[in-house]
Short mmCIF file of C-alpha atoms in Angstrom, two decimals:
data_model
loop_
_atom_site.label_atom_id
_atom_site.label_comp_id
_atom_site.label_asym_id
_atom_site.label_seq_id
_atom_site.Cartn_x
_atom_site.Cartn_y
_atom_site.Cartn_z
CA MET A 181 -10.47 12.22 23.91
CA LEU A 182 -10.08 12.60 20.16
CA PRO A 183 -9.77 9.39 18.12
CA ALA A 184 -6.36 8.54 16.65
CA PRO A 185 -6.05 9.78 13.06
CA ASN A 186 -6.16 7.14 10.35
CA ALA A 187 -3.31 6.77 7.87
CA PHE A 188 -4.96 9.06 5.33
CA GLU A 189 -5.42 11.91 7.81
CA ALA A 190 -1.95 11.39 9.28
CA ALA A 191 -0.38 11.68 5.84
CA LYS A 192 -1.74 15.21 5.56
CA LEU A 193 0.04 16.24 8.75
CA MET A 194 3.46 14.67 8.33
CA SER A 195 6.27 15.50 5.95
CA THR A 196 8.29 12.26 5.92
CA ILE A 197 7.38 8.65 5.39
CA GLN A 198 9.20 7.56 8.56
CA GLU A 199 6.97 9.86 10.62
CA LEU A 200 3.93 8.09 9.19
CA ILE A 201 5.36 4.67 10.02
CA GLU A 202 6.35 5.79 13.52
CA ALA A 203 2.79 7.02 14.11
CA GLN A 204 1.41 3.69 12.94
CA ALA A 205 3.81 1.80 15.22
CA ALA A 206 2.52 3.86 18.15
CA ARG A 207 -1.09 2.98 17.26
CA THR A 208 -0.55 -0.76 16.68
CA PRO A 209 2.69 -1.77 18.45
CA ASP A 210 1.77 -5.45 18.74
CA ALA A 211 0.55 -5.97 15.16
CA THR A 212 2.82 -7.93 12.83
CA ALA A 213 4.75 -5.58 10.53
CA VAL A 214 6.96 -8.03 8.62
CA ARG A 215 6.82 -11.76 8.02
CA PHE A 216 9.51 -13.86 6.34
CA GLN A 217 9.23 -17.65 6.58
CA ASP A 218 9.09 -18.42 10.32
CA GLN A 219 10.32 -14.96 11.38
CA THR A 220 8.09 -12.03 12.29
CA LEU A 221 8.57 -8.51 13.63
CA SER A 222 5.87 -6.53 15.38
CA TYR A 223 5.56 -2.81 14.70
CA ALA A 224 7.19 -2.07 18.06
CA GLU A 225 10.09 -4.43 17.28
CA LEU A 226 10.56 -3.01 13.79
CA ASP A 227 10.52 0.55 15.13
CA SER A 228 13.03 -0.29 17.85
CA ARG A 229 15.45 -2.06 15.50
CA ALA A 230 15.18 0.68 12.90
CA ASN A 231 15.87 3.32 15.59
CA LYS A 232 19.01 1.48 16.68
CA LEU A 233 20.22 1.25 13.12
CA ALA A 234 19.42 4.94 12.58
CA HIS A 235 21.55 5.95 15.58
CA PHE A 236 24.34 3.66 14.33
CA LEU A 237 24.27 5.19 10.84
CA LYS A 238 24.00 8.76 12.10
CA GLY A 239 27.06 8.17 14.27
CA ARG A 240 28.93 7.28 11.07
CA GLY A 241 27.91 10.36 9.17
CA ALA A 242 24.47 9.54 7.75
CA GLY A 243 22.05 12.43 7.48
CA PRO A 244 19.95 14.44 5.01
CA GLU A 245 21.15 14.12 1.40
CA THR A 246 23.67 11.38 2.21
CA ARG A 247 23.03 8.05 0.47
CA VAL A 248 23.18 4.61 2.09
CA ALA A 249 23.32 1.70 -0.34
CA ILE A 250 21.38 -1.43 0.66
CA CYS A 251 22.23 -4.72 -1.05
CA LEU A 252 20.29 -7.54 0.63
CA HIS A 253 18.38 -10.68 -0.23
CA ARG A 254 14.69 -10.72 0.72
CA SER A 255 14.73 -10.81 4.52
CA ILE A 256 13.64 -9.14 7.75
CA GLU A 257 16.91 -7.17 7.61
CA MET A 258 15.89 -5.67 4.27
CA VAL A 259 12.92 -3.84 5.81
CA VAL A 260 14.90 -2.84 8.92
CA GLY A 261 17.65 -1.48 6.66
CA VAL A 262 15.26 0.66 4.62
CA LEU A 263 13.43 2.13 7.62
CA GLY A 264 16.60 2.59 9.69
CA THR A 265 18.25 4.49 6.86
CA LEU A 266 15.27 6.81 6.48
CA LYS A 267 15.12 7.41 10.23
CA SER A 268 18.79 8.47 10.17
CA GLY A 269 17.75 11.23 7.76
CA ALA A 270 19.63 9.66 4.85
CA ALA A 271 18.31 8.36 1.54
CA TYR A 272 18.64 4.71 0.61
CA VAL A 273 19.85 3.21 -2.65
CA PRO A 274 18.39 -0.29 -3.20
CA LEU A 275 20.66 -2.72 -5.05
CA ASP A 276 19.77 -6.26 -6.13
CA PRO A 277 22.45 -8.82 -5.13
CA ALA A 278 21.63 -10.76 -8.32
CA TRP A 279 22.87 -7.95 -10.55
CA PRO A 280 26.31 -8.31 -12.19
CA ALA A 281 29.26 -7.00 -10.18
CA GLU A 282 30.05 -4.36 -12.79
CA ARG A 283 26.51 -2.94 -12.55
CA LEU A 284 26.65 -2.83 -8.75
CA ALA A 285 30.05 -1.12 -8.82
CA PHE A 286 28.75 1.48 -11.28
CA MET A 287 25.66 2.25 -9.16
CA LEU A 288 27.61 2.55 -5.92
CA GLU A 289 29.90 5.11 -7.51
CA ASP A 290 27.21 6.91 -9.51
CA ALA A 291 24.95 7.27 -6.47
CA SER A 292 27.80 8.63 -4.33
CA ALA A 293 26.93 6.12 -1.61
CA SER A 294 28.68 6.87 1.67
CA MET A 295 28.21 3.39 3.16
CA LEU A 296 26.74 -0.01 2.35
CA LEU A 297 24.37 -2.27 4.30
CA THR A 298 24.42 -5.91 3.24
CA GLN A 299 24.52 -9.53 4.45
CA ASP A 300 27.57 -11.68 5.05
CA ALA A 301 26.87 -14.05 2.15
CA VAL A 302 26.23 -11.15 -0.22
CA ALA A 303 29.37 -9.27 0.84
CA ASP A 304 31.54 -12.14 -0.39
CA GLU A 305 30.13 -11.72 -3.91
CA LEU A 306 30.32 -7.94 -4.16
CA PRO A 307 32.89 -6.12 -6.29
CA ALA A 308 35.84 -4.43 -4.63
CA ILE A 309 34.45 -1.27 -3.03
CA TYR A 310 36.04 1.46 -0.98
CA LEU A 311 33.38 2.52 1.50
CA PRO A 312 32.29 1.32 4.93
CA VAL A 313 30.33 -1.98 4.84
CA THR A 314 28.04 -3.32 7.58
CA CYS A 315 26.54 -6.83 7.43
CA LEU A 316 23.21 -6.58 9.23
CA ASP A 317 22.97 -10.32 9.88
CA THR A 318 26.43 -10.98 11.37
CA GLU A 319 27.34 -7.56 12.78
CA TRP A 320 24.09 -6.71 14.53
CA ASP A 321 25.87 -6.88 17.90
CA GLN A 322 27.54 -3.58 16.99
CA ILE A 323 24.12 -2.01 16.50
CA GLU A 324 22.24 -3.66 19.36
CA GLY A 325 23.75 -1.35 21.97
CA GLU A 326 22.47 1.80 20.26
CA PRO A 327 19.44 3.65 21.75
CA ALA A 328 16.03 2.16 20.90
CA GLY A 329 14.35 5.56 21.09
CA PRO A 330 13.67 7.93 18.19
CA CYS A 331 16.59 9.28 16.19
CA GLU A 332 16.39 12.94 15.20
CA GLY A 333 17.51 12.44 11.62
CA GLY A 334 16.74 15.97 10.48
CA ALA A 335 14.99 15.06 7.23
CA ASP A 336 11.95 17.00 6.02
CA GLY A 337 9.63 16.90 3.03
CA GLU A 338 12.28 18.33 0.71
CA SER A 339 14.90 15.76 1.73
CA LEU A 340 15.88 12.92 -0.56
CA ALA A 341 14.15 9.63 0.36
CA TYR A 342 15.70 7.19 -2.10
CA VAL A 343 17.58 6.84 -5.37
CA ILE A 344 16.28 4.11 -7.65
CA TYR A 345 17.86 3.03 -10.90
CA THR A 346 16.25 2.36 -14.26
CA SER A 347 16.79 -1.04 -15.85
CA GLY A 348 19.38 0.25 -18.28
CA SER A 349 17.78 -1.77 -21.08
CA THR A 350 18.20 1.15 -23.49
CA GLY A 351 21.60 2.30 -22.25
CA THR A 352 23.35 3.11 -19.00
CA PRO A 353 21.12 2.79 -15.88
CA LYS A 354 20.05 6.17 -14.55
CA GLY A 355 19.36 7.04 -10.93
CA VAL A 356 16.00 8.67 -10.22
CA LEU A 357 15.89 10.91 -7.16
CA VAL A 358 12.67 10.75 -5.11
CA ALA A 359 12.01 13.29 -2.38
CA GLN A 360 10.19 12.58 0.87
CA LYS A 361 7.24 14.78 -0.10
CA ASN A 362 6.75 12.79 -3.31
CA LEU A 363 6.90 9.48 -1.46
CA VAL A 364 4.35 10.70 1.09
CA SER A 365 2.08 12.01 -1.68
CA SER A 366 2.13 8.76 -3.67
CA THR A 367 1.42 6.79 -0.50
CA GLN A 368 -1.43 9.12 0.39
CA ALA A 369 -2.86 8.65 -3.11
CA ARG A 370 -3.08 4.89 -2.50
CA PHE A 371 -4.95 5.49 0.76
CA SER A 372 -7.46 7.52 -1.21
CA TYR A 373 -7.78 5.29 -4.30
CA TYR A 374 -8.02 1.82 -2.73
CA ALA A 375 -11.11 1.36 -0.63
CA GLU A 376 -9.77 -1.45 1.57
CA PRO A 377 -6.65 -0.95 3.70
CA VAL A 378 -3.80 -3.42 3.30
CA ALA A 379 -4.02 -6.31 5.76
CA SER A 380 -1.15 -8.31 4.23
CA PHE A 381 0.88 -7.36 1.16
CA LEU A 382 2.80 -10.08 -0.68
CA LEU A 383 6.02 -8.39 -1.85
CA LEU A 384 6.95 -10.27 -5.01
CA SER A 385 9.16 -7.73 -6.79
CA SER A 386 12.76 -7.04 -5.89
CA PHE A 387 13.06 -4.05 -3.57
CA SER A 388 15.35 -2.54 -6.20
CA PHE A 389 12.28 -2.04 -8.46
CA ASP A 390 10.03 0.96 -7.96
CA SER A 391 6.93 -1.24 -7.57
CA SER A 392 8.29 -2.47 -4.24
CA MET A 393 8.01 1.04 -2.80
CA ALA A 394 4.24 0.90 -3.15
CA GLY A 395 4.04 -2.36 -1.24
CA ILE A 396 6.46 -1.47 1.54
CA PHE A 397 5.25 2.01 2.45
CA TRP A 398 1.56 1.59 1.65
CA THR A 399 1.51 -1.40 3.99
CA LEU A 400 3.58 -0.04 6.87
CA CYS A 401 1.65 3.25 6.95
CA GLN A 402 -1.65 1.35 7.34
CA GLY A 403 -0.71 -1.21 9.96
CA GLY A 404 -0.63 -4.19 7.61
CA THR A 405 1.92 -6.98 7.28
CA ILE A 406 4.61 -7.12 4.60
CA THR A 407 4.80 -10.80 3.64
CA LEU A 408 8.07 -11.79 1.97
CA PRO A 409 8.22 -15.02 -0.06
CA ALA A 410 11.28 -17.23 0.29
CA GLU A 411 13.90 -17.15 -2.46
CA GLY A 412 12.75 -19.29 -5.38
CA MET A 413 9.10 -19.45 -4.32
CA ILE A 414 8.05 -17.16 -7.18
CA GLU A 415 9.08 -19.93 -9.61
CA ASP A 416 6.54 -22.29 -7.97
CA PRO A 417 3.01 -20.82 -8.30
CA SER A 418 1.46 -23.60 -6.20
CA GLN A 419 3.73 -22.72 -3.25
CA LEU A 420 2.96 -19.06 -3.80
CA ALA A 421 -0.78 -19.76 -3.73
CA GLY A 422 -0.27 -21.65 -0.47
CA LEU A 423 1.52 -18.64 1.02
CA VAL A 424 -1.37 -16.36 -0.03
CA ARG A 425 -3.74 -18.68 1.86
CA GLU A 426 -1.50 -19.13 4.92
CA ALA A 427 -0.63 -15.44 5.31
CA ARG A 428 -4.14 -14.29 4.37
CA VAL A 429 -2.67 -11.95 1.76
CA SER A 430 -5.08 -9.13 0.90
CA HIS A 431 -3.02 -7.27 -1.72
CA LEU A 432 -0.35 -8.15 -4.24
CA LEU A 433 1.36 -6.58 -7.22
CA CYS A 434 2.92 -8.60 -10.04
CA VAL A 435 3.22 -8.96 -13.80
CA PRO A 436 0.08 -10.38 -15.49
CA SER A 437 1.85 -13.58 -16.59
CA LEU A 438 2.73 -14.48 -12.99
CA TYR A 439 -0.83 -13.79 -11.82
CA THR A 440 -2.16 -16.01 -14.64
CA PHE A 441 0.12 -18.84 -13.47
CA LEU A 442 -0.99 -18.22 -9.88
CA LEU A 443 -4.65 -18.51 -10.87
CA GLY A 444 -3.95 -21.76 -12.66
CA ALA A 445 -1.99 -23.30 -9.80
CA ALA A 446 -4.23 -22.25 -6.90
CA ALA A 447 -6.38 -24.81 -5.12
CA PRO A 448 -9.98 -23.88 -4.24
CA GLY A 449 -9.93 -21.26 -1.50
CA ASP A 450 -6.21 -20.43 -1.80
CA LEU A 451 -6.87 -16.91 -3.07
CA ALA A 452 -10.04 -16.15 -1.11
CA SER A 453 -8.32 -13.52 1.06
CA LEU A 454 -7.27 -11.33 -1.90
CA ARG A 455 -8.98 -7.95 -2.07
CA ALA A 456 -6.81 -6.16 -4.66
CA VAL A 457 -4.44 -7.49 -7.31
CA ILE A 458 -2.41 -4.92 -9.20
CA VAL A 459 -0.86 -6.11 -12.47
CA ALA A 460 1.65 -4.07 -14.44
CA GLY A 461 4.60 -4.31 -16.78
CA GLU A 462 2.93 -6.35 -19.52
CA ALA A 463 -0.28 -6.41 -21.54
CA VAL A 464 -3.08 -8.01 -19.52
CA PRO A 465 -5.04 -10.83 -21.25
CA LEU A 466 -8.80 -10.33 -21.01
CA ASP A 467 -9.21 -13.86 -19.64
CA THR A 468 -7.01 -12.92 -16.67
CA VAL A 469 -9.10 -9.79 -16.01
CA HIS A 470 -12.37 -11.70 -16.14
CA THR A 471 -11.07 -14.44 -13.86
#
């Protein structure tokens, strides 16, 4: 019997990121895929929930080249929403609930979103929109009855995977279109460049920033755990250091200033599990590098 292919080899054979994650779920169904506070999802549970959501979305018109907006706080539902959308064949448009209502309204229209996934508390704060809205936390009963098996979404390597917006700091935010083949290629490049696979990735950035894509897909394609900090924890480096220790975080990505604060706040042994720290977005002080 031939051994199961590793993530790097599998990436050469598959054209979509959801195929890679599905293959990983089949290899390690009982491993923890997502952790948020006291909640966890195994790979089998994540795959099943995402399949149900995919069938739900497909039944409402989702498919290749359609766009599903996702506006959620950091949560288990956030990861289910992303993977379920991709499995339906559609592309997702990540939106940060903290953004001003005018910015959210502009992006929903500019992206030509056909539907919106959100949470009940977020929905109350959203601008007036004229497209179907599903709250994943309070309306899951509508989705629970959908099939748990694979959804034939119809996407391939040329299909759109997601639309992500620039900050708009120099003008109007612009949507960047990323195809499945590009997402698979960038994920494969991380398999090749980083010697150690991701055991636990601490997702610090908003999933509306492009850096989050590295953490989410790099981790799920290698059988690691996406660890999500609670809202507000990033402002308390000592709590963050404790989460690194508790969750045995192996990889994280953040701005250099946050990592400097984390180094200063950590107790002895808090950061012993770290194997790779990626810093970006600012100049890196030499002292931080040498530490």
